[in-house]
Amino acid sequence: PAGGASLRLCSTRVAQEGINKPVIDRIIRVDHAGEYGANRIYAGQMAVLGRSSVGPIIQQMWNQEKDHLKKFNELMVAYRVRPTVLLPFWNVAGFVLGAGSALLGKKGAMACTVAVEESISEHYNNQIRTLIEEDPEKYKELLQVIKQFRDDEQEHHDIGLEHDAEATPAYSVLKTAIQLGCKAAIFLSERI
Amino acid sequence: VRCQRYPPLRALQASAALRRVSDEHKKEPLTSSSQQHFDSPPAGHQPEQEPQGPRPSYTGQGGQESEDYESEEQLQHRILTAALEFVPEHGWTAEAIAEGAKTLGLSVAAAGMFHSDGSELILHFVSECNSKLSELLQKEQKLVQLGEVEKKPVDEFLRDAVEARLRMLIPYIEKWPQALSILLLPRNIPSSLNLLTSMIDDIWHYAGDQSTDFNWYTRRAVLTGIYNTTELVMMQDTSPDFEDTWRFLENRVADAMTMGNTASQVQSTGEAVVQGLMGAAVTVSN
């Protein structure tokens, strides 16, 4: 808050006193960006493969991501966190990644899903560790949310593997490239 | 804790001043003029009549400081708050801070704690104004939640909030342009920018902004523009009670609302176009 001299009381749903604002800010901002990006990736995949045999599965995973995004929108307002300024960029980049991977075929789309969901699961695990180190009691609700979402993303990862993601041509190259992109996105969204 | 130490000092000064006056009263014959003399010392003169006694005893209270400890930050806060009343006369300067320190019974050398250009005094003032604004908006929000007051439409809310905040400048308006230029010094920009952005964020928060997309930035950028331009207009305004400024503010807020509507119209048109293109691409790919 301004000047640091006075303690600002907020009458929003979440009390602002006593929480480690910089850490929580980052966590919510990057997670919000991540779910937003994931939404756009599935949207891109649906645009290309919506009417194929994997359409329903992608749609189902997309619906879960929509719920995740909705939850983070709520948390963002409750904790008064600033969204990342790169959102318009993730909007386009996510869609291009989804559509691009889908143009490589159904296996390509699944490979993209596996790569992204693996990155996100690892990222959520890191956050869970951070919050537990901070104060598991204080951040109980947030921890619950992140744990649940991590489990969902892990499920998506497994669905991707079930649908022959690994059979994609140049699978390991594709996976490494996408995961590198995810790492960069996470790094930037935490800060900007 | 902070407030407790101040009244005893005043009481000491008051009793010392009154003691001296009553002594003089005894020396002079009982005439109507001496009656007036007895009545004359008002509260404001006490610091000037202050004998050397109370000052050392104040610093002597340093021994008691272990009981109700005051941090350096709290002390600086008190000095700067006291200095504000001298700003209209001395400007945002070390002189004002020195005068403020004097009223607290400290030596004028206390002003040496701060920069000579008055930066801290200005930043302190801005921070205090922002806190006051926050409290005001919070109180208003409570009233709305209790159902005692109608929720204002967004443009009216923004207008009232900016006006309330700018009105806090009125007692210092003569010297405010000087303050603005000091706030723009490279050394002060991180702090002043921080104060500005958190104030604008506060106003939008209490206005009910719940955006989680790029609108978050657009809205704050627009309001910052409105606030800054209105502040500059206020510096030049000579109309009674700054009515020209408030009219300017009203127009700018109205412009922003219109811009918002136009922007969302453009966006929905854009979205429709994109949908059409996507449909065409899918058709072609099939």
Short mmCIF file of C-alpha atoms in Angstrom, two decimals:
data_model
loop_
_atom_site.label_atom_id
_atom_site.label_comp_id
_atom_site.label_asym_id
_atom_site.label_seq_id
_atom_site.Cartn_x
_atom_site.Cartn_y
_atom_site.Cartn_z
CA PRO A 1 0.00 0.00 0.00
CA ALA A 2 0.95 3.64 -0.41
CA GLY A 3 3.89 4.90 1.66
CA GLY A 4 3.98 1.81 3.82
CA ALA A 5 3.17 3.98 6.80
CA SER A 6 -0.46 2.96 7.27
CA LEU A 7 -2.12 -0.43 7.24
CA ARG A 8 -4.92 -0.43 4.69
CA LEU A 9 -7.97 -2.48 5.67
CA CYS A 10 -9.96 -3.98 2.86
CA SER A 11 -13.53 -5.07 3.15
CA THR A 12 -13.32 -7.56 0.27
CA ARG A 13 -13.90 -11.25 0.66
CA VAL A 14 -10.32 -11.98 1.65
CA ALA A 15 -8.58 -10.14 4.47
CA GLN A 16 -5.39 -8.57 3.17
CA GLU A 17 -3.60 -8.35 6.50
CA GLY A 18 -1.17 -11.06 7.43
CA ILE A 19 -0.78 -12.65 3.99
CA ASN A 20 2.48 -12.57 2.11
CA LYS A 21 1.17 -10.27 -0.62
CA PRO A 22 4.08 -10.47 -3.09
CA VAL A 23 4.11 -14.27 -3.06
CA ILE A 24 0.33 -14.67 -3.33
CA ASP A 25 0.21 -11.99 -6.02
CA ARG A 26 2.66 -13.90 -8.17
CA ILE A 27 0.98 -17.22 -7.62
CA ILE A 28 -2.46 -16.00 -8.60
CA ARG A 29 -1.22 -13.90 -11.49
CA VAL A 30 0.75 -16.70 -13.12
CA ASP A 31 -1.94 -19.32 -12.49
CA HIS A 32 -4.57 -17.04 -13.97
CA ALA A 33 -2.37 -16.51 -17.02
CA GLY A 34 -1.77 -20.25 -17.25
CA GLU A 35 -5.44 -21.18 -17.20
CA TYR A 36 -6.17 -18.40 -19.67
CA GLY A 37 -3.46 -19.73 -21.99
CA ALA A 38 -4.68 -23.31 -21.58
CA ASN A 39 -8.18 -22.16 -22.53
CA ARG A 40 -6.87 -20.59 -25.70
CA ILE A 41 -4.81 -23.68 -26.56
CA TYR A 42 -7.87 -25.92 -26.35
CA ALA A 43 -9.88 -23.34 -28.29
CA GLY A 44 -7.27 -23.52 -31.06
CA GLN A 45 -7.32 -27.31 -31.03
CA MET A 46 -11.13 -27.36 -31.17
CA ALA A 47 -11.11 -24.93 -34.08
CA VAL A 48 -9.19 -27.49 -36.14
CA LEU A 49 -10.19 -30.86 -34.67
CA GLY A 50 -13.62 -29.97 -33.27
CA ARG A 51 -15.44 -32.20 -35.71
CA SER A 52 -12.99 -35.11 -35.57
CA SER A 53 -13.10 -38.19 -33.35
CA VAL A 54 -11.09 -36.52 -30.56
CA GLY A 55 -13.36 -33.47 -30.59
CA PRO A 56 -15.49 -34.54 -27.62
CA ILE A 57 -12.43 -35.33 -25.52
CA ILE A 58 -10.79 -32.00 -26.24
CA GLN A 59 -14.10 -30.28 -25.52
CA GLN A 60 -14.33 -32.01 -22.16
CA MET A 61 -10.81 -30.98 -21.18
CA TRP A 62 -11.55 -27.47 -22.41
CA ASN A 63 -14.65 -27.26 -20.18
CA GLN A 64 -12.57 -28.15 -17.15
CA GLU A 65 -10.06 -25.43 -18.05
CA LYS A 66 -12.93 -22.96 -18.33
CA ASP A 67 -13.92 -23.82 -14.75
CA HIS A 68 -10.34 -23.37 -13.63
CA LEU A 69 -10.18 -19.95 -15.26
CA LYS A 70 -13.44 -18.95 -13.65
CA LYS A 71 -12.07 -19.89 -10.24
CA PHE A 72 -8.91 -17.87 -10.77
CA ASN A 73 -10.93 -14.89 -11.94
CA GLU A 74 -12.72 -15.00 -8.59
CA LEU A 75 -9.49 -15.39 -6.63
CA MET A 76 -7.94 -12.54 -8.55
CA VAL A 77 -10.72 -10.17 -7.52
CA ALA A 78 -10.79 -11.45 -3.94
CA TYR A 79 -7.05 -10.96 -3.42
CA ARG A 80 -6.91 -7.79 -5.56
CA VAL A 81 -4.22 -9.15 -7.80
CA ARG A 82 -3.14 -7.47 -11.02
CA PRO A 83 -3.46 -9.64 -14.14
CA THR A 84 -0.38 -10.03 -16.30
CA VAL A 85 0.03 -7.38 -18.94
CA LEU A 86 0.88 -10.12 -21.45
CA LEU A 87 -2.68 -11.49 -21.55
CA PRO A 88 -3.40 -10.28 -25.10
CA PHE A 89 -0.17 -11.98 -26.17
CA TRP A 90 -1.09 -15.27 -24.47
CA ASN A 91 -4.49 -14.96 -26.13
CA VAL A 92 -2.94 -15.16 -29.59
CA ALA A 93 0.05 -17.38 -28.74
CA GLY A 94 -2.16 -19.97 -27.00
CA PHE A 95 -4.58 -20.16 -29.89
CA VAL A 96 -1.75 -20.43 -32.43
CA LEU A 97 -0.10 -23.20 -30.42
CA GLY A 98 -3.35 -25.13 -30.13
CA ALA A 99 -4.30 -24.71 -33.77
CA GLY A 100 -0.75 -25.34 -34.94
CA SER A 101 -0.37 -28.56 -32.97
CA ALA A 102 -3.81 -29.70 -34.15
CA LEU A 103 -2.81 -29.12 -37.77
CA LEU A 104 -0.11 -31.76 -37.16
CA GLY A 105 -2.99 -34.17 -36.63
CA LYS A 106 -4.79 -35.69 -33.68
CA LYS A 107 -1.57 -37.11 -32.27
CA GLY A 108 0.07 -33.70 -32.56
CA ALA A 109 -2.71 -32.10 -30.54
CA MET A 110 -2.38 -34.79 -27.89
CA ALA A 111 1.38 -34.30 -27.77
CA CYS A 112 0.86 -30.59 -27.19
CA THR A 113 -1.60 -31.39 -24.40
CA VAL A 114 0.86 -33.78 -22.76
CA ALA A 115 3.69 -31.24 -22.90
CA VAL A 116 1.63 -28.36 -21.54
CA GLU A 117 -0.13 -30.35 -18.83
CA GLU A 118 3.17 -31.79 -17.63
CA SER A 119 4.62 -28.29 -17.34
CA ILE A 120 1.56 -27.03 -15.50
CA SER A 121 1.48 -29.98 -13.08
CA GLU A 122 5.12 -29.43 -12.18
CA HIS A 123 4.45 -25.71 -11.78
CA TYR A 124 1.47 -26.32 -9.48
CA ASN A 125 3.56 -28.73 -7.42
CA ASN A 126 6.17 -26.03 -6.94
CA GLN A 127 3.51 -23.61 -5.79
CA ILE A 128 2.07 -26.15 -3.37
CA ARG A 129 5.53 -26.60 -1.90
CA THR A 130 5.97 -22.82 -1.58
CA LEU A 131 2.62 -22.34 0.16
CA ILE A 132 3.20 -25.23 2.54
CA GLU A 133 6.59 -23.76 3.44
CA GLU A 134 4.93 -20.39 4.06
CA ASP A 135 1.94 -21.36 6.17
CA PRO A 136 -0.36 -24.27 5.29
CA GLU A 137 -3.07 -23.08 7.68
CA LYS A 138 -3.29 -19.53 6.43
CA TYR A 139 -3.43 -20.58 2.78
CA LYS A 140 -5.61 -23.64 3.25
CA GLU A 141 -8.26 -22.62 0.72
CA LEU A 142 -5.74 -21.64 -1.92
CA LEU A 143 -3.81 -24.87 -1.36
CA GLN A 144 -6.98 -26.89 -1.80
CA VAL A 145 -7.75 -25.16 -5.08
CA ILE A 146 -4.26 -25.63 -6.47
CA LYS A 147 -4.11 -29.28 -5.41
CA GLN A 148 -7.44 -29.98 -7.10
CA PHE A 149 -6.35 -28.24 -10.28
CA ARG A 150 -3.03 -30.05 -10.28
CA ASP A 151 -4.91 -33.33 -10.16
CA ASP A 152 -7.13 -32.23 -13.06
CA GLU A 153 -4.13 -31.24 -15.17
CA GLN A 154 -2.45 -34.55 -14.37
CA GLU A 155 -5.60 -36.28 -15.63
CA HIS A 156 -5.45 -34.32 -18.90
CA HIS A 157 -1.82 -35.33 -19.24
CA ASP A 158 -2.77 -38.99 -18.86
CA ILE A 159 -5.62 -38.65 -21.37
CA GLY A 160 -3.15 -37.19 -23.85
CA LEU A 161 -0.83 -40.15 -23.38
CA GLU A 162 -3.73 -42.58 -23.79
CA HIS A 163 -4.49 -41.05 -27.17
CA ASP A 164 -1.12 -41.84 -28.73
CA ALA A 165 0.61 -38.54 -28.03
CA GLU A 166 3.98 -40.29 -28.02
CA ALA A 167 3.41 -41.63 -31.52
CA THR A 168 3.64 -38.11 -32.96
CA PRO A 169 6.51 -37.60 -35.39
CA ALA A 170 9.33 -35.64 -33.68
CA TYR A 171 7.53 -36.07 -30.35
CA SER A 172 10.51 -35.32 -28.09
CA VAL A 173 11.52 -32.24 -30.09
CA LEU A 174 7.98 -30.92 -30.07
CA LYS A 175 7.57 -31.64 -26.36
CA THR A 176 10.86 -29.96 -25.41
CA ALA A 177 10.08 -26.89 -27.48
CA ILE A 178 6.60 -26.49 -26.01
CA GLN A 179 7.83 -26.99 -22.45
CA LEU A 180 10.54 -24.39 -22.97
CA GLY A 181 7.86 -21.99 -24.13
CA CYS A 182 5.78 -22.79 -21.05
CA LYS A 183 8.72 -22.13 -18.74
CA ALA A 184 9.29 -18.75 -20.41
CA ALA A 185 5.60 -17.91 -20.17
CA ILE A 186 5.55 -18.78 -16.47
CA PHE A 187 8.67 -16.71 -15.78
CA LEU A 188 7.29 -13.66 -17.57
CA SER A 189 3.74 -13.85 -16.25
CA GLU A 190 4.96 -14.00 -12.66
CA ARG A 191 6.78 -10.73 -13.10
CA ILE A 192 5.04 -8.68 -15.76
CA VAL B 1 0.93 5.22 22.13
CA ARG B 2 2.09 7.97 19.85
CA CYS B 3 -0.60 10.41 21.03
CA GLN B 4 0.05 9.96 24.70
CA ARG B 5 3.36 11.81 24.71
CA TYR B 6 2.05 14.98 23.09
CA PRO B 7 -0.64 16.32 25.51
CA PRO B 8 1.63 16.14 28.57
CA LEU B 9 4.13 18.41 26.81
CA ARG B 10 1.42 20.89 25.94
CA ALA B 11 0.15 20.77 29.51
CA LEU B 12 3.69 21.48 30.72
CA GLN B 13 4.02 24.45 28.38
CA ALA B 14 0.57 25.70 29.28
CA SER B 15 1.19 25.53 32.98
CA ALA B 16 4.61 27.15 32.58
CA ALA B 17 3.17 29.97 30.48
CA LEU B 18 0.28 30.54 32.84
CA ARG B 19 2.62 30.51 35.86
CA ARG B 20 4.73 33.23 34.28
CA VAL B 21 1.72 35.35 33.41
CA SER B 22 0.23 35.07 36.86
CA ASP B 23 3.62 36.20 38.28
CA GLU B 24 3.48 39.27 36.08
CA HIS B 25 -0.08 39.78 37.17
CA LYS B 26 1.04 39.91 40.80
CA LYS B 27 3.72 42.53 40.06
CA GLU B 28 1.37 44.94 38.24
CA PRO B 29 -1.40 46.86 40.04
CA LEU B 30 -4.86 45.48 39.51
CA THR B 31 -6.06 47.40 36.49
CA SER B 32 -8.28 46.40 33.59
CA SER B 33 -5.23 46.25 31.30
CA SER B 34 -3.59 43.56 33.40
CA GLN B 35 -6.82 41.59 33.36
CA GLN B 36 -6.62 41.61 29.60
CA HIS B 37 -2.98 40.58 29.83
CA PHE B 38 -3.94 37.59 31.94
CA ASP B 39 -6.55 36.55 29.40
CA SER B 40 -4.44 37.20 26.36
CA PRO B 41 -2.07 34.27 25.89
CA PRO B 42 -3.87 32.03 23.43
CA ALA B 43 -2.75 28.46 22.78
CA GLY B 44 -0.80 29.45 19.67
CA HIS B 45 1.66 31.65 21.54
CA GLN B 46 2.72 29.01 23.98
CA PRO B 47 5.56 27.59 21.93
CA GLU B 48 7.11 31.06 21.66
CA GLN B 49 6.83 31.71 25.39
CA GLU B 50 8.21 28.29 26.05
CA PRO B 51 11.07 28.56 28.55
CA GLN B 52 14.16 26.41 28.27
CA GLY B 53 12.84 24.08 30.97
CA PRO B 54 10.35 21.82 29.13
CA ARG B 55 12.62 21.21 26.15
CA PRO B 56 15.39 19.40 28.00
CA SER B 57 12.82 17.51 30.04
CA TYR B 58 11.23 16.28 26.77
CA THR B 59 14.47 14.86 25.51
CA GLY B 60 15.06 13.72 29.08
CA GLN B 61 12.02 11.51 28.56
CA GLY B 62 14.32 9.50 26.34
CA GLY B 63 14.92 7.38 29.39
CA GLN B 64 11.23 6.55 29.48
CA GLU B 65 11.27 5.63 25.81
CA SER B 66 11.96 2.02 26.62
CA GLU B 67 8.45 1.84 28.06
CA ASP B 68 6.52 3.27 25.14
CA TYR B 69 9.05 2.94 22.36
CA GLU B 70 8.67 5.14 19.33
CA SER B 71 10.47 4.02 16.19
CA GLU B 72 12.37 6.45 14.02
CA GLU B 73 9.73 6.04 11.34
CA GLN B 74 6.97 7.02 13.77
CA LEU B 75 8.98 10.03 14.90
CA GLN B 76 9.56 11.14 11.32
CA HIS B 77 5.86 10.64 10.64
CA ARG B 78 4.99 12.96 13.54
CA ILE B 79 7.46 15.62 12.49
CA LEU B 80 6.23 15.62 8.90
CA THR B 81 2.59 15.79 9.98
CA ALA B 82 3.41 18.75 12.22
CA ALA B 83 5.36 20.37 9.37
CA LEU B 84 2.35 20.40 7.07
CA GLU B 85 0.76 23.40 8.77
CA PHE B 86 3.82 25.48 7.89
CA VAL B 87 3.79 24.56 4.21
CA PRO B 88 1.47 27.37 3.03
CA GLU B 89 3.98 29.84 4.48
CA HIS B 90 7.35 28.19 3.84
CA GLY B 91 6.59 25.84 0.95
CA TRP B 92 7.72 22.22 0.81
CA THR B 93 11.08 22.95 2.35
CA ALA B 94 13.40 22.12 5.18
CA GLU B 95 12.17 25.32 6.88
CA ALA B 96 8.67 23.91 7.12
CA ILE B 97 10.05 20.70 8.57
CA ALA B 98 12.15 22.66 11.04
CA GLU B 99 9.09 24.62 12.17
CA GLY B 100 7.17 21.38 12.53
CA ALA B 101 9.95 19.92 14.64
CA LYS B 102 9.87 23.02 16.83
CA THR B 103 6.17 22.62 17.60
CA LEU B 104 6.92 19.13 18.87
CA GLY B 105 9.56 20.51 21.17
CA LEU B 106 12.41 19.12 19.13
CA SER B 107 15.42 21.07 17.95
CA VAL B 108 15.36 22.46 14.41
CA ALA B 109 18.29 20.17 13.65
CA ALA B 110 15.69 17.39 13.45
CA ALA B 111 15.04 18.66 9.94
CA GLY B 112 18.47 17.28 9.09
CA MET B 113 16.90 13.82 9.10
CA PHE B 114 15.30 14.66 5.81
CA HIS B 115 16.37 15.71 2.34
CA SER B 116 16.80 19.43 1.83
CA ASP B 117 14.31 19.57 -1.07
CA GLY B 118 11.31 18.51 0.99
CA SER B 119 10.74 15.25 -0.93
CA GLU B 120 9.82 13.24 2.12
CA LEU B 121 7.37 15.90 3.25
CA ILE B 122 5.56 15.81 -0.07
CA LEU B 123 5.54 12.01 -0.26
CA HIS B 124 4.26 11.88 3.32
CA PHE B 125 1.48 14.30 2.43
CA VAL B 126 0.47 12.31 -0.65
CA SER B 127 0.50 9.09 1.35
CA GLU B 128 -1.70 10.65 4.05
CA CYS B 129 -4.15 11.96 1.46
CA ASN B 130 -4.37 8.55 -0.15
CA SER B 131 -5.05 6.93 3.21
CA LYS B 132 -7.76 9.45 3.92
CA LEU B 133 -9.32 8.75 0.53
CA SER B 134 -9.21 5.00 1.20
CA GLU B 135 -11.00 5.47 4.53
CA LEU B 136 -13.61 7.66 2.89
CA LEU B 137 -14.31 5.16 0.14
CA GLN B 138 -14.41 2.32 2.62
CA LYS B 139 -16.92 4.13 4.83
CA GLU B 140 -19.05 4.82 1.78
CA GLN B 141 -18.88 1.18 0.77
CA LYS B 142 -20.05 0.13 4.24
CA LEU B 143 -23.03 2.47 4.00
CA VAL B 144 -23.97 0.99 0.63
CA GLN B 145 -23.61 -2.53 2.01
CA LEU B 146 -25.87 -1.65 4.93
CA GLY B 147 -28.38 -0.36 2.42
CA GLU B 148 -28.36 3.16 3.84
CA VAL B 149 -27.13 4.78 0.65
CA GLU B 150 -27.79 4.05 -3.01
CA LYS B 151 -24.90 2.64 -5.01
CA LYS B 152 -23.60 5.38 -7.29
CA PRO B 153 -23.24 4.81 -11.03
CA VAL B 154 -19.60 4.37 -12.05
CA ASP B 155 -19.08 7.77 -13.67
CA GLU B 156 -20.50 9.61 -10.66
CA PHE B 157 -18.41 7.49 -8.29
CA LEU B 158 -15.20 8.22 -10.18
CA ARG B 159 -16.01 11.91 -10.35
CA ASP B 160 -16.71 12.14 -6.62
CA ALA B 161 -13.64 10.14 -5.65
CA VAL B 162 -11.28 12.24 -7.79
CA GLU B 163 -12.89 15.45 -6.57
CA ALA B 164 -12.61 14.37 -2.92
CA ARG B 165 -8.95 13.55 -3.41
CA LEU B 166 -8.13 16.77 -5.25
CA ARG B 167 -9.94 18.87 -2.66
CA MET B 168 -7.34 17.73 -0.14
CA LEU B 169 -4.85 19.85 -2.09
CA ILE B 170 -6.79 23.07 -1.62
CA PRO B 171 -5.07 24.28 1.57
CA TYR B 172 -1.69 23.78 -0.16
CA ILE B 173 -2.64 24.76 -3.67
CA GLU B 174 -0.30 27.75 -3.85
CA LYS B 175 2.73 25.56 -3.29
CA TRP B 176 1.47 22.45 -5.06
CA PRO B 177 3.09 23.11 -8.46
CA GLN B 178 6.43 23.14 -6.64
CA ALA B 179 5.53 19.78 -5.07
CA LEU B 180 4.60 18.28 -8.44
CA SER B 181 7.95 19.20 -9.93
CA ILE B 182 9.79 17.67 -6.97
CA LEU B 183 7.74 14.47 -7.31
CA LEU B 184 8.98 14.23 -10.89
CA LEU B 185 12.65 14.14 -9.87
CA PRO B 186 14.17 10.83 -10.97
CA ARG B 187 14.96 10.00 -7.35
CA ASN B 188 11.32 10.34 -6.36
CA ILE B 189 9.64 8.81 -9.37
CA PRO B 190 9.46 5.20 -8.08
CA SER B 191 7.78 6.33 -4.85
CA SER B 192 5.44 8.88 -6.40
CA LEU B 193 4.45 6.47 -9.18
CA ASN B 194 3.79 3.78 -6.60
CA LEU B 195 1.58 6.14 -4.59
CA LEU B 196 -0.29 7.25 -7.70
CA THR B 197 -0.95 3.74 -8.99
CA SER B 198 -2.14 2.42 -5.66
CA MET B 199 -4.50 5.37 -5.27
CA ILE B 200 -5.98 4.81 -8.72
CA ASP B 201 -6.26 1.07 -8.04
CA ASP B 202 -8.08 1.87 -4.79
CA ILE B 203 -10.59 4.09 -6.53
CA TRP B 204 -11.37 1.45 -9.15
CA HIS B 205 -11.60 -1.27 -6.54
CA TYR B 206 -14.22 0.65 -4.58
CA ALA B 207 -15.95 1.62 -7.83
CA GLY B 208 -16.57 -2.08 -8.23
CA ASP B 209 -14.06 -2.95 -10.94
CA GLN B 210 -13.73 -6.71 -11.22
CA SER B 211 -11.92 -6.95 -14.53
CA THR B 212 -9.33 -9.69 -14.86
CA ASP B 213 -8.27 -9.03 -18.42
CA PHE B 214 -6.51 -6.19 -20.19
CA ASN B 215 -9.34 -3.88 -19.18
CA TRP B 216 -7.69 -3.80 -15.77
CA TYR B 217 -4.88 -1.78 -17.32
CA THR B 218 -7.01 0.27 -19.69
CA ARG B 219 -9.30 1.47 -16.92
CA ARG B 220 -6.44 2.42 -14.63
CA ALA B 221 -4.55 4.16 -17.42
CA VAL B 222 -7.63 6.19 -18.35
CA LEU B 223 -8.36 7.18 -14.76
CA THR B 224 -4.73 8.15 -14.20
CA GLY B 225 -4.94 10.39 -17.24
CA ILE B 226 -8.14 11.96 -15.94
CA TYR B 227 -6.66 12.52 -12.50
CA ASN B 228 -3.42 14.05 -13.74
CA THR B 229 -5.01 16.39 -16.25
CA THR B 230 -7.64 17.51 -13.74
CA GLU B 231 -4.89 18.16 -11.19
CA LEU B 232 -3.07 20.37 -13.70
CA VAL B 233 -6.26 22.24 -14.58
CA MET B 234 -6.81 22.81 -10.87
CA MET B 235 -3.42 24.53 -10.59
CA GLN B 236 -4.53 27.12 -13.13
CA ASP B 237 -8.10 27.44 -11.95
CA THR B 238 -9.21 30.74 -10.45
CA SER B 239 -12.96 30.16 -10.47
CA PRO B 240 -14.90 30.19 -7.15
CA ASP B 241 -14.50 26.86 -5.34
CA PHE B 242 -12.73 25.47 -8.42
CA GLU B 243 -16.01 24.91 -10.26
CA ASP B 244 -14.24 25.02 -13.63
CA THR B 245 -12.06 22.13 -12.50
CA TRP B 246 -15.03 19.99 -11.46
CA ARG B 247 -16.75 20.71 -14.76
CA PHE B 248 -13.56 19.69 -16.60
CA LEU B 249 -13.49 16.50 -14.53
CA GLU B 250 -17.12 15.73 -15.36
CA ASN B 251 -16.45 16.10 -19.08
CA ARG B 252 -13.35 13.90 -18.97
CA VAL B 253 -15.15 11.14 -17.11
CA ALA B 254 -18.04 11.34 -19.57
CA ASP B 255 -15.55 11.07 -22.46
CA ALA B 256 -14.02 7.99 -20.86
CA MET B 257 -17.42 6.33 -20.53
CA THR B 258 -18.23 6.98 -24.17
CA MET B 259 -14.82 5.67 -25.18
CA GLY B 260 -15.51 2.52 -23.20
CA ASN B 261 -18.78 1.94 -25.02
CA THR B 262 -17.23 2.56 -28.41
CA ALA B 263 -14.36 0.21 -27.58
CA SER B 264 -16.68 -2.65 -26.67
CA GLN B 265 -18.66 -2.08 -29.87
CA VAL B 266 -15.48 -2.23 -31.90
CA GLN B 267 -14.49 -5.39 -30.10
CA SER B 268 -17.74 -7.22 -30.78
CA THR B 269 -17.54 -6.25 -34.43
CA GLY B 270 -13.98 -7.50 -34.50
CA GLU B 271 -14.99 -10.77 -32.88
CA ALA B 272 -17.72 -11.31 -35.45
CA VAL B 273 -15.24 -10.75 -38.25
CA VAL B 274 -12.77 -13.24 -36.76
CA GLN B 275 -15.51 -15.83 -36.42
CA GLY B 276 -16.37 -15.39 -40.07
CA LEU B 277 -12.74 -15.81 -41.13
CA MET B 278 -12.33 -18.94 -38.98
CA GLY B 279 -15.42 -20.44 -40.54
CA ALA B 280 -14.03 -19.72 -43.99
CA ALA B 281 -10.66 -21.28 -43.10
CA VAL B 282 -12.26 -24.46 -41.76
CA THR B 283 -14.44 -24.74 -44.84
CA VAL B 284 -11.44 -24.32 -47.12
CA SER B 285 -9.34 -26.84 -45.17
CA ASN B 286 -12.15 -29.38 -45.59
#
